[in-house]
mmCIF file with all atom_site columns, C-alpha atoms in Angstrom:
data_model
loop_
_atom_site.group_PDB
_atom_site.id
_atom_site.type_symbol
_atom_site.label_atom_id
_atom_site.label_alt_id
_atom_site.label_comp_id
_atom_site.label_asym_id
_atom_site.label_entity_id
_atom_site.label_seq_id
_atom_site.pdbx_PDB_ins_code
_atom_site.Cartn_x
_atom_site.Cartn_y
_atom_site.Cartn_z
_atom_site.occupancy
_atom_site.B_iso_or_equiv
_atom_site.pdbx_formal_charge
_atom_site.auth_seq_id
_atom_site.auth_comp_id
_atom_site.auth_asym_id
_atom_site.auth_atom_id
_atom_site.pdbx_PDB_model_num
ATOM 1  C CA . MET A 1 1  ? 102.750 -96.621  28.355 1.00 73.00 ? 991  MET A CA 1
ATOM 2  C CA . PHE A 1 2  ? 105.903 -99.014  29.424 1.00 75.00 ? 992  PHE A CA 1
ATOM 3  C CA . GLY A 1 3  ? 104.006 -99.497  32.314 1.00 85.00 ? 993  GLY A CA 1
ATOM 4  C CA . TRP A 1 4  ? 101.120 -101.706 30.131 1.00 83.00 ? 994  TRP A CA 1
ATOM 5  C CA . VAL A 1 5  ? 104.092 -103.794 28.207 1.00 82.00 ? 995  VAL A CA 1
ATOM 6  C CA . VAL A 1 6  ? 105.803 -104.617 31.554 1.00 85.00 ? 996  VAL A CA 1
ATOM 7  C CA . THR A 1 7  ? 101.929 -105.878 32.944 1.00 88.00 ? 997  THR A CA 1
ATOM 8  C CA . PHE A 1 8  ? 101.428 -107.954 30.196 1.00 84.00 ? 998  PHE A CA 1
ATOM 9  C CA . LEU A 1 9  ? 104.809 -109.426 30.447 1.00 85.00 ? 999  LEU A CA 1
ATOM 10 C CA . ILE A 1 10 ? 104.242 -110.784 33.672 1.00 88.00 ? 1000 ILE A CA 1
ATOM 11 C CA . VAL A 1 11 ? 100.939 -111.922 33.026 1.00 88.00 ? 1001 VAL A CA 1
ATOM 12 C CA . ALA A 1 12 ? 102.659 -113.723 30.234 1.00 88.00 ? 1002 ALA A CA 1
ATOM 13 C CA . LEU A 1 13 ? 105.225 -114.811 32.771 1.00 87.00 ? 1003 LEU A CA 1
ATOM 14 C CA . ILE A 1 14 ? 102.408 -116.209 35.803 1.00 90.00 ? 1004 ILE A CA 1
ATOM 15 C CA . ALA A 1 15 ? 99.882  -117.932 32.993 1.00 89.00 ? 1005 ALA A CA 1
ATOM 16 C CA . GLY A 1 16 ? 103.214 -119.381 31.276 1.00 87.00 ? 1006 GLY A CA 1
ATOM 17 C CA . ILE A 1 17 ? 104.415 -120.807 34.681 1.00 89.00 ? 1007 ILE A CA 1
ATOM 18 C CA . LEU A 1 18 ? 101.023 -121.505 35.419 1.00 89.00 ? 1008 LEU A CA 1
ATOM 19 C CA . GLY A 1 19 ? 100.608 -123.891 31.992 1.00 87.00 ? 1009 GLY A CA 1
ATOM 20 C CA . PHE A 1 20 ? 98.100  -121.586 30.322 1.00 87.00 ? 1010 PHE A CA 1
ATOM 21 C CA . GLY A 1 21 ? 100.123 -121.286 27.259 1.00 84.00 ? 1011 GLY A CA 1
ATOM 22 C CA . GLY A 1 22 ? 96.667  -119.392 25.351 1.00 88.00 ? 1012 GLY A CA 1
ATOM 23 C CA . ILE A 1 23 ? 96.970  -117.072 28.047 1.00 85.00 ? 1013 ILE A CA 1
ATOM 24 C CA . ALA A 1 24 ? 100.532 -116.133 27.794 1.00 86.00 ? 1014 ALA A CA 1
ATOM 25 C CA . GLY A 1 25 ? 100.980 -116.098 24.282 1.00 87.00 ? 1015 GLY A CA 1
ATOM 26 C CA . ALA A 1 26 ? 98.390  -113.724 23.764 1.00 88.00 ? 1016 ALA A CA 1
ATOM 27 C CA . SER A 1 27 ? 99.242  -111.524 26.952 1.00 86.00 ? 1017 SER A CA 1
ATOM 28 C CA . ILE A 1 28 ? 103.358 -111.440 24.688 1.00 86.00 ? 1018 ILE A CA 1
ATOM 29 C CA . GLU A 1 29 ? 100.988 -110.246 21.836 1.00 88.00 ? 1019 GLU A CA 1
ATOM 30 C CA . ILE A 1 30 ? 99.510  -107.431 23.339 1.00 88.00 ? 1020 ILE A CA 1
ATOM 31 C CA . ALA A 1 31 ? 102.653 -106.403 25.276 1.00 87.00 ? 1021 ALA A CA 1
ATOM 32 C CA . LYS A 1 32 ? 104.575 -106.498 21.719 1.00 89.00 ? 1022 LYS A CA 1
ATOM 33 C CA . ILE A 1 33 ? 101.665 -103.960 19.987 1.00 91.00 ? 1023 ILE A CA 1
ATOM 34 C CA . ILE A 1 34 ? 101.645 -102.005 22.741 1.00 89.00 ? 1024 ILE A CA 1
ATOM 35 C CA . PHE A 1 35 ? 105.697 -101.709 22.724 1.00 89.00 ? 1025 PHE A CA 1
ATOM 36 C CA . PHE A 1 36 ? 105.577 -100.535 18.654 1.00 94.00 ? 1026 PHE A CA 1
ATOM 37 C CA . ILE A 1 37 ? 103.061 -98.082  19.322 1.00 93.00 ? 1027 ILE A CA 1
ATOM 38 C CA . ALA A 1 38 ? 104.719 -96.503  22.063 1.00 90.00 ? 1028 ALA A CA 1
ATOM 39 C CA . VAL A 1 39 ? 107.808 -96.860  20.021 1.00 92.00 ? 1029 VAL A CA 1
ATOM 40 C CA . VAL A 1 40 ? 106.412 -95.436  16.855 1.00 95.00 ? 1030 VAL A CA 1
ATOM 41 C CA . LEU A 1 41 ? 104.632 -92.483  18.873 1.00 93.00 ? 1031 LEU A CA 1
ATOM 42 C CA . PHE A 1 42 ? 107.831 -91.495  20.421 1.00 93.00 ? 1032 PHE A CA 1
ATOM 43 C CA . LEU A 1 43 ? 109.468 -91.342  17.457 1.00 94.00 ? 1033 LEU A CA 1
ATOM 44 C CA . ILE A 1 44 ? 107.036 -89.154  16.252 1.00 95.00 ? 1034 ILE A CA 1
ATOM 45 C CA . SER A 1 45 ? 107.355 -87.032  18.946 1.00 92.00 ? 1035 SER A CA 1
ATOM 46 C CA . ALA A 1 46 ? 111.056 -86.299  18.087 1.00 90.00 ? 1036 ALA A CA 1
ATOM 47 C CA . VAL A 1 47 ? 110.673 -86.206  14.203 1.00 90.00 ? 1037 VAL A CA 1
ATOM 48 C CA . VAL A 1 48 ? 108.079 -83.063  15.489 1.00 89.00 ? 1038 VAL A CA 1
ATOM 49 C CA . GLY A 1 49 ? 110.348 -81.102  17.572 1.00 86.00 ? 1039 GLY A CA 1
ATOM 50 C CA . LEU A 1 50 ? 113.169 -81.858  15.356 1.00 87.00 ? 1040 LEU A CA 1
ATOM 51 C CA . ALA A 1 51 ? 110.817 -80.377  12.961 1.00 86.00 ? 1041 ALA A CA 1
ATOM 52 C CA . ARG A 1 52 ? 109.263 -77.505  14.871 1.00 86.00 ? 1042 ARG A CA 1
ATOM 53 C CA . GLY A 1 53 ? 112.683 -76.418  16.068 1.00 79.00 ? 1043 GLY A CA 1
ATOM 54 C CA . ARG A 1 54 ? 113.858 -74.129  19.129 1.00 67.00 ? 1044 ARG A CA 1
ATOM 55 C CA . THR A 1 55 ? 112.111 -70.106  19.043 1.00 63.00 ? 1045 THR A CA 1
ATOM 56 C CA . GLN A 1 56 ? 114.644 -67.735  20.325 1.00 63.00 ? 1046 GLN A CA 1
ATOM 57 C CA . VAL A 1 57 ? 112.333 -65.903  23.511 1.00 60.00 ? 1047 VAL A CA 1
#
């Protein structure tokens, strides 16, 4: 998922350099949204992992 964030950030940088401000702004917003979704999913996964605990075999 972080690969998508990096991709959108690169698109935003290239668009910004070339003068496409609208595309750059949209790419940055998409990258932010995907980044925060990834962080939330990671935190949920971590909490569920801690709640389940480890089973003894």
